[in-house]
PDB file of C-alpha atoms and ligand atoms in Angstrom:
ATOM      1  CA  UNK J 166      60.568  14.745-126.827  1.00 82.00           C
ATOM      2  CA  UNK J 167      60.669  18.465-127.507  1.00 97.00           C
ATOM      3  CA  UNK J 168      58.392  19.792-130.244  1.00 97.00           C
ATOM      4  CA  UNK J 169      60.396  21.765-132.779  1.00 98.00           C
ATOM      5  CA  UNK J 170      59.605  25.436-133.263  1.00 98.00           C
ATOM      6  CA  UNK J 171      60.240  27.379-136.455  1.00 98.00           C
ATOM      7  CA  UNK J 172      59.854  31.135-136.148  1.00 99.00           C
ATOM      8  CA  UNK J 173      60.160  33.745-138.879  1.00 98.00           C
ATOM      9  CA  UNK J 174      61.635  37.072-137.823  1.00 98.00           C
ATOM     10  CA  UNK J 175      60.457  39.436-140.532  1.00 98.00           C
ATOM     11  CA  UNK J 176      62.464  42.333-139.022  1.00 98.00           C
ATOM     12  CA  UNK J 177      61.652  45.734-140.608  1.00 98.00           C
ATOM     13  CA  UNK J 178      60.246  44.259-143.800  1.00 98.00           C
ATOM     14  CA  UNK J 179      56.783  44.092-145.401  1.00 98.00           C
ATOM     15  CA  UNK J 180      53.983  46.636-145.346  1.00 98.00           C
ATOM     16  CA  UNK J 181      50.755  45.557-143.624  1.00 98.00           C
ATOM     17  CA  UNK J 182      49.219  44.421-146.916  1.00 98.00           C
ATOM     18  CA  UNK J 183      52.373  42.530-147.944  1.00 98.00           C
ATOM     19  CA  UNK J 184      52.583  40.978-144.489  1.00 98.00           C
ATOM     20  CA  UNK J 185      48.970  39.786-144.659  1.00 98.00           C
ATOM     21  CA  UNK J 186      49.688  38.214-148.040  1.00 98.00           C
ATOM     22  CA  UNK J 187      52.811  36.426-146.762  1.00 98.00           C
ATOM     23  CA  UNK J 188      50.940  35.248-143.664  1.00 98.00           C
ATOM     24  CA  UNK J 189      48.146  33.805-145.816  1.00 98.00           C
ATOM     25  CA  UNK J 190      50.670  31.858-147.912  1.00 98.00           C
ATOM     26  CA  UNK J 191      52.392  30.509-144.775  1.00 98.00           C
ATOM     27  CA  UNK J 192      49.045  29.466-143.268  1.00 98.00           C
ATOM     28  CA  UNK J 193      48.279  27.526-146.433  1.00 98.00           C
ATOM     29  CA  UNK J 194      51.701  25.838-146.545  1.00 98.00           C
ATOM     30  CA  UNK J 195      51.815  25.041-142.833  1.00 97.00           C
ATOM     31  CA  UNK J 196      48.402  23.414-142.410  1.00 96.00           C
ATOM     32  CA  UNK J 197      48.865  20.321-140.266  1.00 94.00           C
ATOM     33  CA  UNK J 198      52.570  20.997-139.656  1.00 96.00           C
ATOM     34  CA  UNK J 199      54.173  18.690-137.120  1.00 96.00           C
ATOM     35  CA  UNK J 200      56.094  21.512-135.472  1.00 98.00           C
ATOM     36  CA  UNK J 201      55.195  24.887-133.993  1.00 98.00           C
ATOM     37  CA  UNK J 202      55.181  27.665-136.578  1.00 98.00           C
ATOM     38  CA  UNK J 203      55.457  31.324-135.575  1.00 98.00           C
ATOM     39  CA  UNK J 204      55.668  34.500-137.648  1.00 99.00           C
ATOM     40  CA  UNK J 205      56.967  37.753-136.179  1.00 99.00           C
ATOM     41  CA  UNK J 206      56.059  40.797-138.256  1.00 98.00           C
ATOM     42  CA  UNK J 207      56.547  44.463-137.308  1.00 98.00           C
ATOM     43  CA  UNK J 208      54.158  45.902-134.733  1.00 98.00           C
ATOM     44  CA  UNK J 209      52.027  47.716-137.297  1.00 98.00           C
ATOM     45  CA  UNK J 210      51.456  44.448-139.172  1.00 98.00           C
ATOM     46  CA  UNK J 211      50.474  42.420-136.098  1.00 98.00           C
ATOM     47  CA  UNK J 212      46.667  42.914-136.212  1.00 98.00           C
ATOM     48  CA  UNK J 213      46.456  42.003-139.907  1.00 98.00           C
ATOM     49  CA  UNK J 214      48.688  38.962-139.483  1.00 98.00           C
ATOM     50  CA  UNK J 215      46.738  37.806-136.419  1.00 98.00           C
ATOM     51  CA  UNK J 216      43.576  38.046-138.507  1.00 98.00           C
ATOM     52  CA  UNK J 217      45.072  36.034-141.392  1.00 98.00           C
ATOM     53  CA  UNK J 218      46.397  33.317-139.091  1.00 98.00           C
ATOM     54  CA  UNK J 219      43.378  33.041-136.819  1.00 98.00           C
ATOM     55  CA  UNK J 220      41.950  29.519-136.713  1.00 97.00           C
ATOM     56  CA  UNK J 221      45.214  28.119-138.146  1.00 98.00           C
ATOM     57  CA  UNK J 222      48.205  26.447-136.490  1.00 97.00           C
ATOM     58  CA  UNK J 223      50.415  29.469-137.226  1.00 98.00           C
ATOM     59  CA  UNK J 224      51.049  31.641-134.167  1.00 98.00           C
ATOM     60  CA  UNK J 225      52.097  35.272-134.149  1.00 98.00           C
ATOM     61  CA  UNK J 226      54.984  36.886-132.303  1.00 99.00           C
ATOM     62  CA  UNK J 227      56.083  40.485-131.781  1.00 98.00           C
ATOM     63  CA  UNK J 228      59.680  41.621-132.209  1.00 98.00           C
ATOM     64  CA  UNK J 229      59.948  43.385-128.855  1.00 98.00           C
ATOM     65  CA  UNK J 230      57.994  44.247-125.707  1.00 98.00           C
ATOM     66  CA  UNK J 231      58.496  46.912-123.067  1.00 98.00           C
ATOM     67  CA  UNK J 232      59.042  45.948-119.457  1.00 97.00           C
ATOM     68  CA  UNK J 233      56.574  48.359-117.856  1.00 97.00           C
ATOM     69  CA  UNK J 234      52.838  47.685-117.857  1.00 96.00           C
ATOM     70  CA  UNK J 235      51.852  51.159-119.061  1.00 97.00           C
ATOM     71  CA  UNK J 236      52.861  54.795-118.748  1.00 98.00           C
ATOM     72  CA  UNK J 237      55.039  57.489-120.255  1.00 98.00           C
ATOM     73  CA  UNK J 238      57.188  55.343-122.570  1.00 98.00           C
ATOM     74  CA  UNK J 239      56.673  56.914-125.972  1.00 98.00           C
ATOM     75  CA  UNK J 240      56.965  54.471-128.831  1.00 96.00           C
ATOM     76  CA  UNK J 241      56.807  51.326-126.709  1.00 97.00           C
ATOM     77  CA  UNK J 242      54.343  48.420-126.485  1.00 98.00           C
ATOM     78  CA  UNK J 243      53.248  46.645-123.308  1.00 98.00           C
ATOM     79  CA  UNK J 244      52.691  42.891-123.033  1.00 98.00           C
ATOM     80  CA  UNK J 245      48.934  43.209-122.451  1.00 98.00           C
ATOM     81  CA  UNK J 246      48.525  45.243-125.650  1.00 98.00           C
ATOM     82  CA  UNK J 247      50.040  42.343-127.565  1.00 98.00           C
ATOM     83  CA  UNK J 248      48.083  39.568-125.851  1.00 98.00           C
ATOM     84  CA  UNK J 249      44.882  41.586-126.237  1.00 98.00           C
ATOM     85  CA  UNK J 250      45.088  41.323-130.025  1.00 98.00           C
ATOM     86  CA  UNK J 251      46.087  37.638-130.015  1.00 98.00           C
ATOM     87  CA  UNK J 252      49.889  37.761-130.092  1.00 98.00           C
ATOM     88  CA  UNK J 253      51.437  34.676-128.398  1.00 98.00           C
ATOM     89  CA  UNK J 254      55.224  35.049-128.633  1.00 99.00           C
ATOM     90  CA  UNK J 255      57.757  37.845-128.449  1.00 99.00           C
ATOM     91  CA  UNK J 256      61.376  37.994-129.572  1.00 98.00           C
ATOM     92  CA  UNK J 257      63.544  39.521-126.853  1.00 98.00           C
ATOM     93  CA  UNK J 258      67.155  40.664-126.980  1.00 98.00           C
ATOM     94  CA  UNK J 259      67.776  40.135-130.673  1.00 98.00           C
ATOM     95  CA  UNK J 260      71.368  41.087-131.486  1.00 97.00           C
ATOM     96  CA  UNK J 261      70.151  43.930-133.699  1.00 97.00           C
ATOM     97  CA  UNK J 262      68.366  45.409-130.690  1.00 98.00           C
ATOM     98  CA  UNK J 263      71.463  44.862-128.558  1.00 97.00           C
ATOM     99  CA  UNK J 264      73.662  46.462-131.226  1.00 96.00           C
ATOM    100  CA  UNK J 265      71.540  49.387-132.430  1.00 97.00           C
ATOM    101  CA  UNK J 266      69.018  50.112-129.680  1.00 97.00           C
ATOM    102  CA  UNK J 267      70.931  49.847-126.426  1.00 97.00           C
ATOM    103  CA  UNK J 268      69.484  46.517-125.320  1.00 98.00           C
ATOM    104  CA  UNK J 269      71.490  45.043-122.448  1.00 98.00           C
ATOM    105  CA  UNK J 270      71.426  41.780-120.500  1.00 98.00           C
ATOM    106  CA  UNK J 271      69.566  43.697-117.804  1.00 98.00           C
ATOM    107  CA  UNK J 272      66.806  44.994-120.098  1.00 98.00           C
ATOM    108  CA  UNK J 273      66.544  41.558-121.713  1.00 98.00           C
ATOM    109  CA  UNK J 274      65.851  40.154-118.234  1.00 98.00           C
ATOM    110  CA  UNK J 275      63.266  42.859-117.483  1.00 98.00           C
ATOM    111  CA  UNK J 276      61.501  42.299-120.801  1.00 98.00           C
ATOM    112  CA  UNK J 277      61.525  38.520-120.337  1.00 98.00           C
ATOM    113  CA  UNK J 278      59.908  38.860-116.916  1.00 98.00           C
ATOM    114  CA  UNK J 279      57.325  41.347-118.245  1.00 98.00           C
ATOM    115  CA  UNK J 280      56.496  39.058-121.158  1.00 98.00           C
ATOM    116  CA  UNK J 281      56.015  36.024-118.904  1.00 98.00           C
ATOM    117  CA  UNK J 282      53.891  37.850-116.368  1.00 98.00           C
ATOM    118  CA  UNK J 283      51.842  39.334-119.217  1.00 98.00           C
ATOM    119  CA  UNK J 284      51.164  35.922-120.743  1.00 98.00           C
ATOM    120  CA  UNK J 285      53.559  36.042-123.703  1.00 98.00           C
ATOM    121  CA  UNK J 286      56.044  33.293-124.571  1.00 98.00           C
ATOM    122  CA  UNK J 287      59.502  34.852-124.895  1.00 98.00           C
ATOM    123  CA  UNK J 288      62.014  33.878-127.562  1.00 99.00           C
ATOM    124  CA  UNK J 289      65.202  35.090-125.887  1.00 99.00           C
ATOM    125  CA  UNK J 290      68.159  35.637-128.212  1.00 98.00           C
ATOM    126  CA  UNK J 291      71.761  35.093-127.201  1.00 98.00           C
ATOM    127  CA  UNK J 292      74.946  34.742-129.193  1.00 98.00           C
ATOM    128  CA  UNK J 293      78.572  35.694-129.449  1.00 97.00           C
ATOM    129  CA  UNK J 294      80.167  38.270-131.739  1.00 96.00           C
ATOM    130  CA  UNK J 295      82.924  37.342-134.176  1.00 93.00           C
ATOM    131  CA  UNK J 296      85.554  38.844-131.831  1.00 94.00           C
ATOM    132  CA  UNK J 297      84.194  36.811-128.918  1.00 96.00           C
ATOM    133  CA  UNK J 298      84.350  33.613-130.982  1.00 94.00           C
ATOM    134  CA  UNK J 299      87.870  34.386-132.186  1.00 92.00           C
ATOM    135  CA  UNK J 300      88.970  35.093-128.612  1.00 96.00           C
ATOM    136  CA  UNK J 301      87.612  31.760-127.418  1.00 96.00           C
ATOM    137  CA  UNK J 302      84.949  33.216-125.140  1.00 98.00           C
ATOM    138  CA  UNK J 303      81.834  31.922-126.941  1.00 97.00           C
ATOM    139  CA  UNK J 304      80.796  29.626-124.145  1.00 98.00           C
ATOM    140  CA  UNK J 305      81.441  32.221-121.443  1.00 98.00           C
ATOM    141  CA  UNK J 306      79.486  34.857-123.421  1.00 98.00           C
ATOM    142  CA  UNK J 307      76.361  32.824-124.043  1.00 98.00           C
ATOM    143  CA  UNK J 308      76.384  31.397-120.487  1.00 98.00           C
ATOM    144  CA  UNK J 309      76.509  34.934-119.092  1.00 98.00           C
ATOM    145  CA  UNK J 310      73.707  36.090-121.402  1.00 98.00           C
ATOM    146  CA  UNK J 311      71.520  33.114-120.441  1.00 98.00           C
ATOM    147  CA  UNK J 312      72.147  33.464-116.699  1.00 98.00           C
ATOM    148  CA  UNK J 313      71.357  37.178-116.738  1.00 98.00           C
ATOM    149  CA  UNK J 314      68.288  36.768-118.958  1.00 98.00           C
ATOM    150  CA  UNK J 315      66.813  34.228-116.499  1.00 98.00           C
ATOM    151  CA  UNK J 316      67.666  36.104-113.299  1.00 98.00           C
ATOM    152  CA  UNK J 317      64.708  35.972-110.883  1.00 98.00           C
ATOM    153  CA  UNK J 318      62.601  33.739-113.154  1.00 98.00           C
ATOM    154  CA  UNK J 319      61.222  30.603-111.521  1.00 98.00           C
ATOM    155  CA  UNK J 320      61.448  27.138-113.016  1.00 98.00           C
ATOM    156  CA  UNK J 321      57.832  26.904-114.204  1.00 98.00           C
ATOM    157  CA  UNK J 322      58.216  30.148-116.146  1.00 98.00           C
ATOM    158  CA  UNK J 323      61.723  29.332-117.365  1.00 98.00           C
ATOM    159  CA  UNK J 324      60.470  26.174-119.074  1.00 98.00           C
ATOM    160  CA  UNK J 325      58.086  28.278-121.190  1.00 98.00           C
ATOM    161  CA  UNK J 326      60.936  30.314-122.666  1.00 98.00           C
ATOM    162  CA  UNK J 327      62.417  29.498-126.059  1.00 98.00           C
ATOM    163  CA  UNK J 328      66.106  30.378-126.357  1.00 99.00           C
ATOM    164  CA  UNK J 329      67.443  31.354-129.772  1.00 98.00           C
ATOM    165  CA  UNK J 330      71.181  30.843-130.172  1.00 98.00           C
ATOM    166  CA  UNK J 331      72.207  33.303-132.862  1.00 97.00           C
ATOM    167  CA  UNK J 332      75.918  33.859-133.414  1.00 97.00           C
ATOM    168  CA  UNK J 333      76.068  37.529-134.378  1.00 95.00           C
ATOM    169  CA  UNK J 334      78.570  36.829-137.166  1.00 93.00           C
ATOM    170  CA  UNK J 335      76.069  34.504-138.855  1.00 93.00           C
ATOM    171  CA  UNK J 336      73.059  36.834-138.912  1.00 90.00           C
ATOM    172  CA  UNK J 337      72.177  38.124-142.348  1.00 87.00           C
ATOM    173  CA  UNK J 338      75.714  37.404-143.539  1.00 89.00           C
ATOM    174  CA  UNK J 339      75.134  34.147-145.374  1.00 86.00           C
ATOM    175  CA  UNK J 340      77.707  32.592-143.004  1.00 85.00           C
ATOM    176  CA  UNK J 341      75.984  29.800-141.130  1.00 85.00           C
ATOM    177  CA  UNK J 342      77.564  28.177-138.114  1.00 88.00           C
ATOM    178  CA  UNK J 343      78.299  24.576-139.004  1.00 95.00           C
ATOM    179  CA  UNK J 344      75.715  22.179-137.636  1.00 97.00           C
ATOM    180  CA  UNK J 345      78.392  20.905-135.210  1.00 97.00           C
ATOM    181  CA  UNK J 346      79.259  24.426-133.978  1.00 96.00           C
ATOM    182  CA  UNK J 347      75.580  25.300-133.550  1.00 97.00           C
ATOM    183  CA  UNK J 348      74.794  22.040-131.760  1.00 98.00           C
ATOM    184  CA  UNK J 349      77.776  22.434-129.464  1.00 98.00           C
ATOM    185  CA  UNK J 350      76.722  25.899-128.281  1.00 98.00           C
ATOM    186  CA  UNK J 351      73.054  24.882-127.983  1.00 98.00           C
ATOM    187  CA  UNK J 352      74.301  22.022-125.777  1.00 98.00           C
ATOM    188  CA  UNK J 353      76.278  24.472-123.641  1.00 98.00           C
ATOM    189  CA  UNK J 354      73.130  26.602-123.272  1.00 98.00           C
ATOM    190  CA  UNK J 355      71.145  23.509-122.272  1.00 98.00           C
ATOM    191  CA  UNK J 356      73.811  22.746-119.677  1.00 98.00           C
ATOM    192  CA  UNK J 357      73.490  26.281-118.288  1.00 98.00           C
ATOM    193  CA  UNK J 358      69.720  25.835-117.943  1.00 98.00           C
ATOM    194  CA  UNK J 359      70.431  22.519-116.224  1.00 98.00           C
ATOM    195  CA  UNK J 360      72.716  24.202-113.709  1.00 98.00           C
ATOM    196  CA  UNK J 361      70.088  26.870-113.019  1.00 98.00           C
ATOM    197  CA  UNK J 362      66.919  24.768-112.945  1.00 98.00           C
ATOM    198  CA  UNK J 363      67.887  21.072-113.005  1.00 98.00           C
ATOM    199  CA  UNK J 364      68.122  18.349-115.628  1.00 98.00           C
ATOM    200  CA  UNK J 365      64.391  18.059-116.272  1.00 98.00           C
ATOM    201  CA  UNK J 366      64.123  21.768-117.137  1.00 98.00           C
ATOM    202  CA  UNK J 367      67.155  21.432-119.408  1.00 98.00           C
ATOM    203  CA  UNK J 368      65.458  18.531-121.199  1.00 98.00           C
ATOM    204  CA  UNK J 369      62.235  20.502-121.630  1.00 98.00           C
ATOM    205  CA  UNK J 370      63.471  23.897-122.779  1.00 98.00           C
ATOM    206  CA  UNK J 371      63.553  24.509-126.506  1.00 98.00           C
ATOM    207  CA  UNK J 372      66.662  25.997-128.092  1.00 98.00           C
ATOM    208  CA  UNK J 373      66.603  27.317-131.644  1.00 98.00           C
ATOM    209  CA  UNK J 374      69.492  28.087-133.922  1.00 97.00           C
ATOM    210  CA  UNK J 375      69.387  31.335-135.930  1.00 97.00           C
ATOM    211  CA  UNK J 376      71.775  32.938-138.391  1.00 96.00           C
ATOM    212  CA  UNK J 377      71.478  32.399-142.138  1.00 94.00           C
ATOM    213  CA  UNK J 378      69.345  29.272-141.711  1.00 97.00           C
ATOM    214  CA  UNK J 379      67.782  28.593-145.082  1.00 97.00           C
ATOM    215  CA  UNK J 380      66.060  26.016-147.253  1.00 97.00           C
ATOM    216  CA  UNK J 381      69.417  24.445-148.114  1.00 97.00           C
ATOM    217  CA  UNK J 382      70.988  24.035-144.680  1.00 97.00           C
ATOM    218  CA  UNK J 383      67.960  23.676-142.374  1.00 98.00           C
ATOM    219  CA  UNK J 384      67.688  19.885-142.489  1.00 98.00           C
ATOM    220  CA  UNK J 385      71.258  19.335-141.318  1.00 97.00           C
ATOM    221  CA  UNK J 386      71.008  21.908-138.524  1.00 97.00           C
ATOM    222  CA  UNK J 387      67.628  20.597-137.368  1.00 98.00           C
ATOM    223  CA  UNK J 388      68.868  17.011-137.260  1.00 97.00           C
ATOM    224  CA  UNK J 389      71.219  17.858-134.381  1.00 98.00           C
ATOM    225  CA  UNK J 390      70.156  16.707-130.916  1.00 97.00           C
ATOM    226  CA  UNK J 391      70.356  20.075-129.180  1.00 98.00           C
ATOM    227  CA  UNK J 392      68.736  22.157-131.938  1.00 98.00           C
ATOM    228  CA  UNK J 393      64.976  22.325-131.436  1.00 98.00           C
ATOM    229  CA  UNK J 394      64.102  24.736-134.194  1.00 98.00           C
ATOM    230  CA  UNK J 395      65.129  27.885-135.986  1.00 98.00           C
ATOM    231  CA  UNK J 396      64.730  31.635-135.826  1.00 98.00           C
ATOM    232  CA  UNK J 397      64.835  32.640-139.433  1.00 98.00           C
ATOM    233  CA  UNK J 398      65.293  36.107-140.886  1.00 98.00           C
ATOM    234  CA  UNK J 399      65.900  36.444-144.633  1.00 97.00           C
ATOM    235  CA  UNK J 400      64.533  33.034-145.637  1.00 98.00           C
ATOM    236  CA  UNK J 401      61.310  33.619-143.681  1.00 98.00           C
ATOM    237  CA  UNK J 402      60.287  36.374-146.103  1.00 98.00           C
ATOM    238  CA  UNK J 403      59.728  33.840-148.887  1.00 98.00           C
ATOM    239  CA  UNK J 404      56.793  31.534-148.164  1.00 98.00           C
ATOM    240  CA  UNK J 405      58.241  28.638-150.158  1.00 98.00           C
ATOM    241  CA  UNK J 406      61.695  28.763-148.543  1.00 98.00           C
ATOM    242  CA  UNK J 407      60.107  29.040-145.116  1.00 98.00           C
ATOM    243  CA  UNK J 408      57.965  26.030-145.935  1.00 98.00           C
ATOM    244  CA  UNK J 409      61.020  23.925-146.790  1.00 98.00           C
ATOM    245  CA  UNK J 410      62.404  24.769-143.322  1.00 98.00           C
ATOM    246  CA  UNK J 411      59.089  23.881-141.628  1.00 98.00           C
ATOM    247  CA  UNK J 412      59.065  20.543-143.482  1.00 98.00           C
ATOM    248  CA  UNK J 413      62.698  19.912-142.469  1.00 98.00           C
ATOM    249  CA  UNK J 414      61.714  20.486-138.817  1.00 98.00           C
ATOM    250  CA  UNK J 415      58.908  17.942-139.123  1.00 94.00           C
ATOM    251  CA  UNK J 416      61.276  15.307-140.450  1.00 90.00           C
ATOM    252  CA  UNK J 417      64.195  15.810-138.093  1.00 84.00           C
TER     253      UNK J 417
HETATM  254  P1  PGA Z  84      68.983  35.659-140.891  1.00 51.43           P
HETATM  255  O1  PGA Z  84      68.451  36.337-139.526  1.00 51.43           O
HETATM  256  O2  PGA Z  84      68.271  34.346-141.021  1.00 51.43           O
HETATM  257  O3  PGA Z  84      68.616  36.637-141.973  1.00 51.43           O
HETATM  258  O4  PGA Z  84      70.455  35.482-140.732  1.00 51.43           O
HETATM  259  C1  PGA Z  84      68.219  35.565-138.391  1.00 51.43           C
HETATM  260  C2  PGA Z  84      67.777  36.470-137.267  1.00 51.43           C
HETATM  261  O5  PGA Z  84      68.321  37.576-137.160  1.00 51.43           O
HETATM  262  O6  PGA Z  84      66.885  36.125-136.453  1.00 51.43           O
END
C-alpha cells in the first residue's frame, strides 16, 4: 500500500514572511495527517519555512536543484546546500522550467541523479502538451520523459523518486484532466517503471497527478488506483483549500 503524498508547489509566490505564515497554518491543519505533506516555497523562503515546519509532519521541498556539487554556476543551488538547512524534497523538470528555462530531458536526468546522490527525494514532473495530446502521442511523450529522467539510476534509488504527472494543458488553466484520463496516464507511467525496474518497483513508486487539482476535484482524482497524491499549485496557496486536499488524500 503506497502512502499518498500531497505537495504544494508555491511557484514564485509569497514573500518570506507570507510563506512562514502559510507554513504555520498548514502545520496546524496537517497535524497527524495520514499522508505525506510537503510544501515547496521559493529558495529564499526555504529557511523560514523549514523553521516553521520543524518538529511537525510537514516536510519542505525546493523547486529546483543544480546538477553540479559546487562551482561557477551563478544563481544556482546545490543539493547539499538544501539538505544542510533541512530540505527533504525537490521538484525537478516542472513544465514551467522546461518551457521558460531551457530544461530538457537530459538536464532533468542530471538533476535527478544529483538530488538522489545528495540525499534529496526528487519529485520528477512529466506531462504532455495540448498538441501532443491532440496528436495522440501522450503515452509516447510521457514514456520518453520517464525513461530519460531515470537513465542510469539504479532500482533502489528509483523507488525513492516521486513522479508527478502534469499534463501541461491542465496547469494553472482551471482545466483538470478527468480522473479517468489522469489515472490512465499514471498507469502508463507505472507500466514504464515496471518495464525499467520490474513489477515490485512499479508497485512501490508513487505517482502524483498535478494540474488544477483543487478542493473540489481532489477526492475523485485521489480515489483512482494509480494516483498516489497531488502536486498542487494555485490551491496550495490557500491553507484551507490545501487542507481539504490533504484530508481527501487521507480518505482515498
Ligand atoms: P496548478 O499547478 O495546480 O496551479 O495547476 C500545478 C503545478 O504546476 O504543479
